[in-house]
Amino acid sequence: YGYFAEAEPCLRRAVELSPRDYLPNYRLACTLERLGRNPEAIAGFQQTAKLVTPREAQNCAYRAARIAVRME
């Protein structure tokens, strides 16, 4: 709850170790969103969408679109 800056390097390492595992990718995208690094978060959600079921991919697309709208 609030340690997003500290979590980022750990999550990046987890993604590096298991690039096909959706959970570290998703959590990294969420962390980047909370840190206000919107373009990176959008890219993270788009990457995660490639690793999950179609239904979960819709959630990733929604999260990415929501960020994009806020950036306008």
PDB file of N, CA and C in Angstrom:
ATOM      1  N   TYR A   1       0.833  -1.186   0.000  1.00  0.00           N
ATOM      2  CA  TYR A   1       0.000   0.000   0.000  1.00  0.00           C
ATOM      3  C   TYR A   1       0.868   1.235   0.000  1.00  0.00           C
ATOM      4  N   GLY A   2       1.316   1.618  -1.148  1.00  0.00           N
ATOM      5  CA  GLY A   2       2.031   2.869  -1.259  1.00  0.00           C
ATOM      6  C   GLY A   2       3.517   2.750  -1.529  1.00  0.00           C
ATOM      7  N   TYR A   3       4.087   1.567  -1.544  1.00  0.00           N
ATOM      8  CA  TYR A   3       5.511   1.402  -1.783  1.00  0.00           C
ATOM      9  C   TYR A   3       5.789   1.105  -3.261  1.00  0.00           C
ATOM     10  N   PHE A   4       5.198   1.916  -4.119  1.00  0.00           N
ATOM     11  CA  PHE A   4       5.282   1.643  -5.551  1.00  0.00           C
ATOM     12  C   PHE A   4       6.689   1.850  -6.104  1.00  0.00           C
ATOM     13  N   ALA A   5       7.359   2.896  -5.657  1.00  0.00           N
ATOM     14  CA  ALA A   5       8.725   3.145  -6.137  1.00  0.00           C
ATOM     15  C   ALA A   5       9.654   2.004  -5.750  1.00  0.00           C
ATOM     16  N   GLU A   6       9.472   1.478  -4.559  1.00  0.00           N
ATOM     17  CA  GLU A   6      10.291   0.367  -4.106  1.00  0.00           C
ATOM     18  C   GLU A   6       9.929  -0.937  -4.828  1.00  0.00           C
ATOM     19  N   ALA A   7       8.668  -1.080  -5.190  1.00  0.00           N
ATOM     20  CA  ALA A   7       8.204  -2.299  -5.847  1.00  0.00           C
ATOM     21  C   ALA A   7       8.673  -2.393  -7.297  1.00  0.00           C
ATOM     22  N   GLU A   8       8.846  -1.255  -7.945  1.00  0.00           N
ATOM     23  CA  GLU A   8       9.164  -1.269  -9.380  1.00  0.00           C
ATOM     24  C   GLU A   8      10.386  -2.109  -9.723  1.00  0.00           C
ATOM     25  N   PRO A   9      11.550  -1.901  -9.075  1.00  0.00           N
ATOM     26  CA  PRO A   9      12.703  -2.723  -9.469  1.00  0.00           C
ATOM     27  C   PRO A   9      12.486  -4.214  -9.203  1.00  0.00           C
ATOM     28  N   CYS A  10      11.776  -4.537  -8.153  1.00  0.00           N
ATOM     29  CA  CYS A  10      11.484  -5.948  -7.856  1.00  0.00           C
ATOM     30  C   CYS A  10      10.609  -6.557  -8.944  1.00  0.00           C
ATOM     31  N   LEU A  11       9.600  -5.803  -9.371  1.00  0.00           N
ATOM     32  CA  LEU A  11       8.704  -6.302 -10.412  1.00  0.00           C
ATOM     33  C   LEU A  11       9.417  -6.397 -11.754  1.00  0.00           C
ATOM     34  N   ARG A  12      10.286  -5.448 -12.037  1.00  0.00           N
ATOM     35  CA  ARG A  12      11.058  -5.525 -13.285  1.00  0.00           C
ATOM     36  C   ARG A  12      11.929  -6.784 -13.294  1.00  0.00           C
ATOM     37  N   ARG A  13      12.518  -7.101 -12.160  1.00  0.00           N
ATOM     38  CA  ARG A  13      13.334  -8.311 -12.055  1.00  0.00           C
ATOM     39  C   ARG A  13      12.461  -9.552 -12.237  1.00  0.00           C
ATOM     40  N   ALA A  14      11.273  -9.549 -11.640  1.00  0.00           N
ATOM     41  CA  ALA A  14      10.359 -10.687 -11.791  1.00  0.00           C
ATOM     42  C   ALA A  14       9.969 -10.881 -13.251  1.00  0.00           C
ATOM     43  N   VAL A  15       9.720  -9.786 -13.956  1.00  0.00           N
ATOM     44  CA  VAL A  15       9.386  -9.861 -15.383  1.00  0.00           C
ATOM     45  C   VAL A  15      10.584 -10.392 -16.167  1.00  0.00           C
ATOM     46  N   GLU A  16      11.772  -9.952 -15.797  1.00  0.00           N
ATOM     47  CA  GLU A  16      12.983 -10.421 -16.466  1.00  0.00           C
ATOM     48  C   GLU A  16      13.159 -11.932 -16.288  1.00  0.00           C
ATOM     49  N   LEU A  17      12.863 -12.413 -15.090  1.00  0.00           N
ATOM     50  CA  LEU A  17      13.025 -13.838 -14.803  1.00  0.00           C
ATOM     51  C   LEU A  17      11.926 -14.698 -15.421  1.00  0.00           C
ATOM     52  N   SER A  18      10.719 -14.141 -15.518  1.00  0.00           N
ATOM     53  CA  SER A  18       9.568 -14.894 -16.053  1.00  0.00           C
ATOM     54  C   SER A  18       8.765 -14.013 -17.004  1.00  0.00           C
ATOM     55  N   PRO A  19       9.309 -13.747 -18.186  1.00  0.00           N
ATOM     56  CA  PRO A  19       8.644 -12.809 -19.091  1.00  0.00           C
ATOM     57  C   PRO A  19       7.274 -13.268 -19.586  1.00  0.00           C
ATOM     58  N   ARG A  20       6.992 -14.574 -19.547  1.00  0.00           N
ATOM     59  CA  ARG A  20       5.709 -15.086 -20.031  1.00  0.00           C
ATOM     60  C   ARG A  20       4.669 -15.200 -18.908  1.00  0.00           C
ATOM     61  N   ASP A  21       5.049 -14.858 -17.683  1.00  0.00           N
ATOM     62  CA  ASP A  21       4.125 -14.900 -16.546  1.00  0.00           C
ATOM     63  C   ASP A  21       3.367 -13.579 -16.505  1.00  0.00           C
ATOM     64  N   TYR A  22       2.053 -13.657 -16.608  1.00  0.00           N
ATOM     65  CA  TYR A  22       1.263 -12.433 -16.711  1.00  0.00           C
ATOM     66  C   TYR A  22       1.250 -11.620 -15.424  1.00  0.00           C
ATOM     67  N   LEU A  23       1.315 -12.259 -14.273  1.00  0.00           N
ATOM     68  CA  LEU A  23       1.110 -11.539 -13.017  1.00  0.00           C
ATOM     69  C   LEU A  23       2.179 -10.474 -12.739  1.00  0.00           C
ATOM     70  N   PRO A  24       3.476 -10.775 -12.861  1.00  0.00           N
ATOM     71  CA  PRO A  24       4.449  -9.699 -12.664  1.00  0.00           C
ATOM     72  C   PRO A  24       4.295  -8.585 -13.694  1.00  0.00           C
ATOM     73  N   ASN A  25       3.964  -8.951 -14.934  1.00  0.00           N
ATOM     74  CA  ASN A  25       3.747  -7.942 -15.969  1.00  0.00           C
ATOM     75  C   ASN A  25       2.579  -7.031 -15.602  1.00  0.00           C
ATOM     76  N   TYR A  26       1.493  -7.637 -15.154  1.00  0.00           N
ATOM     77  CA  TYR A  26       0.305  -6.873 -14.792  1.00  0.00           C
ATOM     78  C   TYR A  26       0.593  -5.971 -13.593  1.00  0.00           C
ATOM     79  N   ARG A  27       1.233  -6.526 -12.599  1.00  0.00           N
ATOM     80  CA  ARG A  27       1.532  -5.728 -11.402  1.00  0.00           C
ATOM     81  C   ARG A  27       2.506  -4.605 -11.702  1.00  0.00           C
ATOM     82  N   LEU A  28       3.450  -4.844 -12.591  1.00  0.00           N
ATOM     83  CA  LEU A  28       4.363  -3.774 -12.993  1.00  0.00           C
ATOM     84  C   LEU A  28       3.591  -2.668 -13.699  1.00  0.00           C
ATOM     85  N   ALA A  29       2.682  -3.019 -14.588  1.00  0.00           N
ATOM     86  CA  ALA A  29       1.877  -2.005 -15.284  1.00  0.00           C
ATOM     87  C   ALA A  29       1.047  -1.201 -14.283  1.00  0.00           C
ATOM     88  N   CYS A  30       0.455  -1.876 -13.313  1.00  0.00           N
ATOM     89  CA  CYS A  30      -0.328  -1.175 -12.284  1.00  0.00           C
ATOM     90  C   CYS A  30       0.553  -0.235 -11.471  1.00  0.00           C
ATOM     91  N   THR A  31       1.752  -0.701 -11.150  1.00  0.00           N
ATOM     92  CA  THR A  31       2.693   0.122 -10.386  1.00  0.00           C
ATOM     93  C   THR A  31       3.098   1.356 -11.173  1.00  0.00           C
ATOM     94  N   LEU A  32       3.404   1.176 -12.445  1.00  0.00           N
ATOM     95  CA  LEU A  32       3.775   2.312 -13.288  1.00  0.00           C
ATOM     96  C   LEU A  32       2.630   3.311 -13.390  1.00  0.00           C
ATOM     97  N   GLU A  33       1.409   2.800 -13.455  1.00  0.00           N
ATOM     98  CA  GLU A  33       0.243   3.694 -13.478  1.00  0.00           C
ATOM     99  C   GLU A  33       0.192   4.525 -12.200  1.00  0.00           C
ATOM    100  N   ARG A  34       0.363   3.881 -11.067  1.00  0.00           N
ATOM    101  CA  ARG A  34       0.316   4.592  -9.783  1.00  0.00           C
ATOM    102  C   ARG A  34       1.447   5.601  -9.645  1.00  0.00           C
ATOM    103  N   LEU A  35       2.577   5.331 -10.304  1.00  0.00           N
ATOM    104  CA  LEU A  35       3.701   6.260 -10.274  1.00  0.00           C
ATOM    105  C   LEU A  35       3.538   7.399 -11.272  1.00  0.00           C
ATOM    106  N   GLY A  36       2.460   7.362 -12.067  1.00  0.00           N
ATOM    107  CA  GLY A  36       2.209   8.419 -13.042  1.00  0.00           C
ATOM    108  C   GLY A  36       3.024   8.283 -14.314  1.00  0.00           C
ATOM    109  N   ARG A  37       3.594   7.140 -14.541  1.00  0.00           N
ATOM    110  CA  ARG A  37       4.380   6.897 -15.750  1.00  0.00           C
ATOM    111  C   ARG A  37       3.478   6.232 -16.779  1.00  0.00           C
ATOM    112  N   ASN A  38       2.578   7.064 -17.272  1.00  0.00           N
ATOM    113  CA  ASN A  38       1.462   6.581 -18.079  1.00  0.00           C
ATOM    114  C   ASN A  38       1.852   5.879 -19.378  1.00  0.00           C
ATOM    115  N   PRO A  39       2.743   6.435 -20.191  1.00  0.00           N
ATOM    116  CA  PRO A  39       3.084   5.706 -21.425  1.00  0.00           C
ATOM    117  C   PRO A  39       3.659   4.312 -21.153  1.00  0.00           C
ATOM    118  N   GLU A  40       4.489   4.203 -20.115  1.00  0.00           N
ATOM    119  CA  GLU A  40       5.047   2.897 -19.755  1.00  0.00           C
ATOM    120  C   GLU A  40       3.955   1.955 -19.241  1.00  0.00           C
ATOM    121  N   ALA A  41       3.007   2.508 -18.488  1.00  0.00           N
ATOM    122  CA  ALA A  41       1.910   1.688 -17.971  1.00  0.00           C
ATOM    123  C   ALA A  41       1.053   1.156 -19.108  1.00  0.00           C
ATOM    124  N   ILE A  42       0.746   2.003 -20.074  1.00  0.00           N
ATOM    125  CA  ILE A  42      -0.048   1.569 -21.227  1.00  0.00           C
ATOM    126  C   ILE A  42       0.669   0.433 -21.947  1.00  0.00           C
ATOM    127  N   ALA A  43       1.972   0.609 -22.187  1.00  0.00           N
ATOM    128  CA  ALA A  43       2.743  -0.437 -22.857  1.00  0.00           C
ATOM    129  C   ALA A  43       2.739  -1.728 -22.032  1.00  0.00           C
ATOM    130  N   GLY A  44       2.801  -1.591 -20.723  1.00  0.00           N
ATOM    131  CA  GLY A  44       2.770  -2.755 -19.857  1.00  0.00           C
ATOM    132  C   GLY A  44       1.452  -3.505 -19.931  1.00  0.00           C
ATOM    133  N   PHE A  45       0.358  -2.757 -19.943  1.00  0.00           N
ATOM    134  CA  PHE A  45      -0.959  -3.407 -20.063  1.00  0.00           C
ATOM    135  C   PHE A  45      -1.110  -4.062 -21.432  1.00  0.00           C
ATOM    136  N   GLN A  46      -0.582  -3.423 -22.468  1.00  0.00           N
ATOM    137  CA  GLN A  46      -0.645  -4.020 -23.799  1.00  0.00           C
ATOM    138  C   GLN A  46       0.170  -5.307 -23.865  1.00  0.00           C
ATOM    139  N   GLN A  47       1.329  -5.316 -23.220  1.00  0.00           N
ATOM    140  CA  GLN A  47       2.151  -6.528 -23.183  1.00  0.00           C
ATOM    141  C   GLN A  47       1.440  -7.623 -22.398  1.00  0.00           C
ATOM    142  N   THR A  48       0.854  -7.270 -21.273  1.00  0.00           N
ATOM    143  CA  THR A  48       0.153  -8.251 -20.457  1.00  0.00           C
ATOM    144  C   THR A  48      -1.022  -8.857 -21.221  1.00  0.00           C
ATOM    145  N   ALA A  49      -1.701  -8.046 -22.020  1.00  0.00           N
ATOM    146  CA  ALA A  49      -2.855  -8.536 -22.778  1.00  0.00           C
ATOM    147  C   ALA A  49      -2.482  -9.678 -23.717  1.00  0.00           C
ATOM    148  N   LYS A  50      -1.227  -9.722 -24.134  1.00  0.00           N
ATOM    149  CA  LYS A  50      -0.766 -10.790 -25.026  1.00  0.00           C
ATOM    150  C   LYS A  50      -0.556 -12.112 -24.285  1.00  0.00           C
ATOM    151  N   LEU A  51      -0.537 -12.049 -22.952  1.00  0.00           N
ATOM    152  CA  LEU A  51      -0.189 -13.225 -22.158  1.00  0.00           C
ATOM    153  C   LEU A  51      -1.388 -13.884 -21.483  1.00  0.00           C
ATOM    154  N   VAL A  52      -2.561 -13.295 -21.627  1.00  0.00           N
ATOM    155  CA  VAL A  52      -3.716 -13.748 -20.843  1.00  0.00           C
ATOM    156  C   VAL A  52      -4.864 -14.206 -21.743  1.00  0.00           C
ATOM    157  N   THR A  53      -5.943 -14.654 -21.110  1.00  0.00           N
ATOM    158  CA  THR A  53      -7.138 -15.069 -21.839  1.00  0.00           C
ATOM    159  C   THR A  53      -7.798 -13.842 -22.463  1.00  0.00           C
ATOM    160  N   PRO A  54      -8.665 -14.037 -23.440  1.00  0.00           N
ATOM    161  CA  PRO A  54      -9.350 -12.897 -24.050  1.00  0.00           C
ATOM    162  C   PRO A  54     -10.113 -12.038 -23.027  1.00  0.00           C
ATOM    163  N   ARG A  55     -10.735 -12.660 -22.056  1.00  0.00           N
ATOM    164  CA  ARG A  55     -11.475 -11.878 -21.061  1.00  0.00           C
ATOM    165  C   ARG A  55     -10.530 -11.007 -20.230  1.00  0.00           C
ATOM    166  N   GLU A  56      -9.412 -11.571 -19.809  1.00  0.00           N
ATOM    167  CA  GLU A  56      -8.440 -10.792 -19.052  1.00  0.00           C
ATOM    168  C   GLU A  56      -7.794  -9.719 -19.924  1.00  0.00           C
ATOM    169  N   ALA A  57      -7.642 -10.026 -21.212  1.00  0.00           N
ATOM    170  CA  ALA A  57      -7.090  -9.039 -22.139  1.00  0.00           C
ATOM    171  C   ALA A  57      -8.003  -7.825 -22.249  1.00  0.00           C
ATOM    172  N   GLN A  58      -9.309  -8.043 -22.145  1.00  0.00           N
ATOM    173  CA  GLN A  58     -10.243  -6.912 -22.163  1.00  0.00           C
ATOM    174  C   GLN A  58      -9.992  -5.990 -20.983  1.00  0.00           C
ATOM    175  N   ASN A  59      -9.701  -6.558 -19.817  1.00  0.00           N
ATOM    176  CA  ASN A  59      -9.406  -5.744 -18.641  1.00  0.00           C
ATOM    177  C   ASN A  59      -8.140  -4.923 -18.877  1.00  0.00           C
ATOM    178  N   CYS A  60      -7.135  -5.538 -19.471  1.00  0.00           N
ATOM    179  CA  CYS A  60      -5.899  -4.816 -19.767  1.00  0.00           C
ATOM    180  C   CYS A  60      -6.153  -3.684 -20.756  1.00  0.00           C
ATOM    181  N   ALA A  61      -6.952  -3.960 -21.774  1.00  0.00           N
ATOM    182  CA  ALA A  61      -7.278  -2.925 -22.762  1.00  0.00           C
ATOM    183  C   ALA A  61      -8.046  -1.789 -22.103  1.00  0.00           C
ATOM    184  N   TYR A  62      -8.959  -2.115 -21.203  1.00  0.00           N
ATOM    185  CA  TYR A  62      -9.716  -1.092 -20.474  1.00  0.00           C
ATOM    186  C   TYR A  62      -8.774  -0.227 -19.651  1.00  0.00           C
ATOM    187  N   ARG A  63      -7.858  -0.863 -18.915  1.00  0.00           N
ATOM    188  CA  ARG A  63      -6.934  -0.102 -18.069  1.00  0.00           C
ATOM    189  C   ARG A  63      -6.066   0.826 -18.920  1.00  0.00           C
ATOM    190  N   ALA A  64      -5.569   0.321 -20.063  1.00  0.00           N
ATOM    191  CA  ALA A  64      -4.745   1.138 -20.949  1.00  0.00           C
ATOM    192  C   ALA A  64      -5.542   2.295 -21.527  1.00  0.00           C
ATOM    193  N   ALA A  65      -6.772   2.043 -21.933  1.00  0.00           N
ATOM    194  CA  ALA A  65      -7.624   3.097 -22.499  1.00  0.00           C
ATOM    195  C   ALA A  65      -7.960   4.145 -21.451  1.00  0.00           C
ATOM    196  N   ARG A  66      -8.205   3.714 -20.235  1.00  0.00           N
ATOM    197  CA  ARG A  66      -8.528   4.654 -19.156  1.00  0.00           C
ATOM    198  C   ARG A  66      -7.349   5.612 -18.916  1.00  0.00           C
ATOM    199  N   ILE A  67      -6.145   5.068 -18.956  1.00  0.00           N
ATOM    200  CA  ILE A  67      -4.959   5.916 -18.789  1.00  0.00           C
ATOM    201  C   ILE A  67      -4.852   6.898 -19.950  1.00  0.00           C
ATOM    202  N   ALA A  68      -5.062   6.405 -21.174  1.00  0.00           N
ATOM    203  CA  ALA A  68      -4.956   7.254 -22.360  1.00  0.00           C
ATOM    204  C   ALA A  68      -5.942   8.406 -22.305  1.00  0.00           C
ATOM    205  N   VAL A  69      -7.150   8.132 -21.841  1.00  0.00           N
ATOM    206  CA  VAL A  69      -8.165   9.191 -21.726  1.00  0.00           C
ATOM    207  C   VAL A  69      -7.712  10.234 -20.716  1.00  0.00           C
ATOM    208  N   ARG A  70      -7.156   9.800 -19.609  1.00  0.00           N
ATOM    209  CA  ARG A  70      -6.672  10.745 -18.598  1.00  0.00           C
ATOM    210  C   ARG A  70      -5.532  11.590 -19.114  1.00  0.00           C
ATOM    211  N   MET A  71      -4.773  11.073 -20.065  1.00  0.00           N
ATOM    212  CA  MET A  71      -3.642  11.807 -20.617  1.00  0.00           C
ATOM    213  C   MET A  71      -4.072  12.896 -21.598  1.00  0.00           C
ATOM    214  N   GLU A  72      -5.298  12.815 -22.098  1.00  0.00           N
ATOM    215  CA  GLU A  72      -5.759  13.802 -23.100  1.00  0.00           C
ATOM    216  C   GLU A  72      -5.937  15.164 -22.499  1.00  0.00           C
TER     217      GLU A  72
END
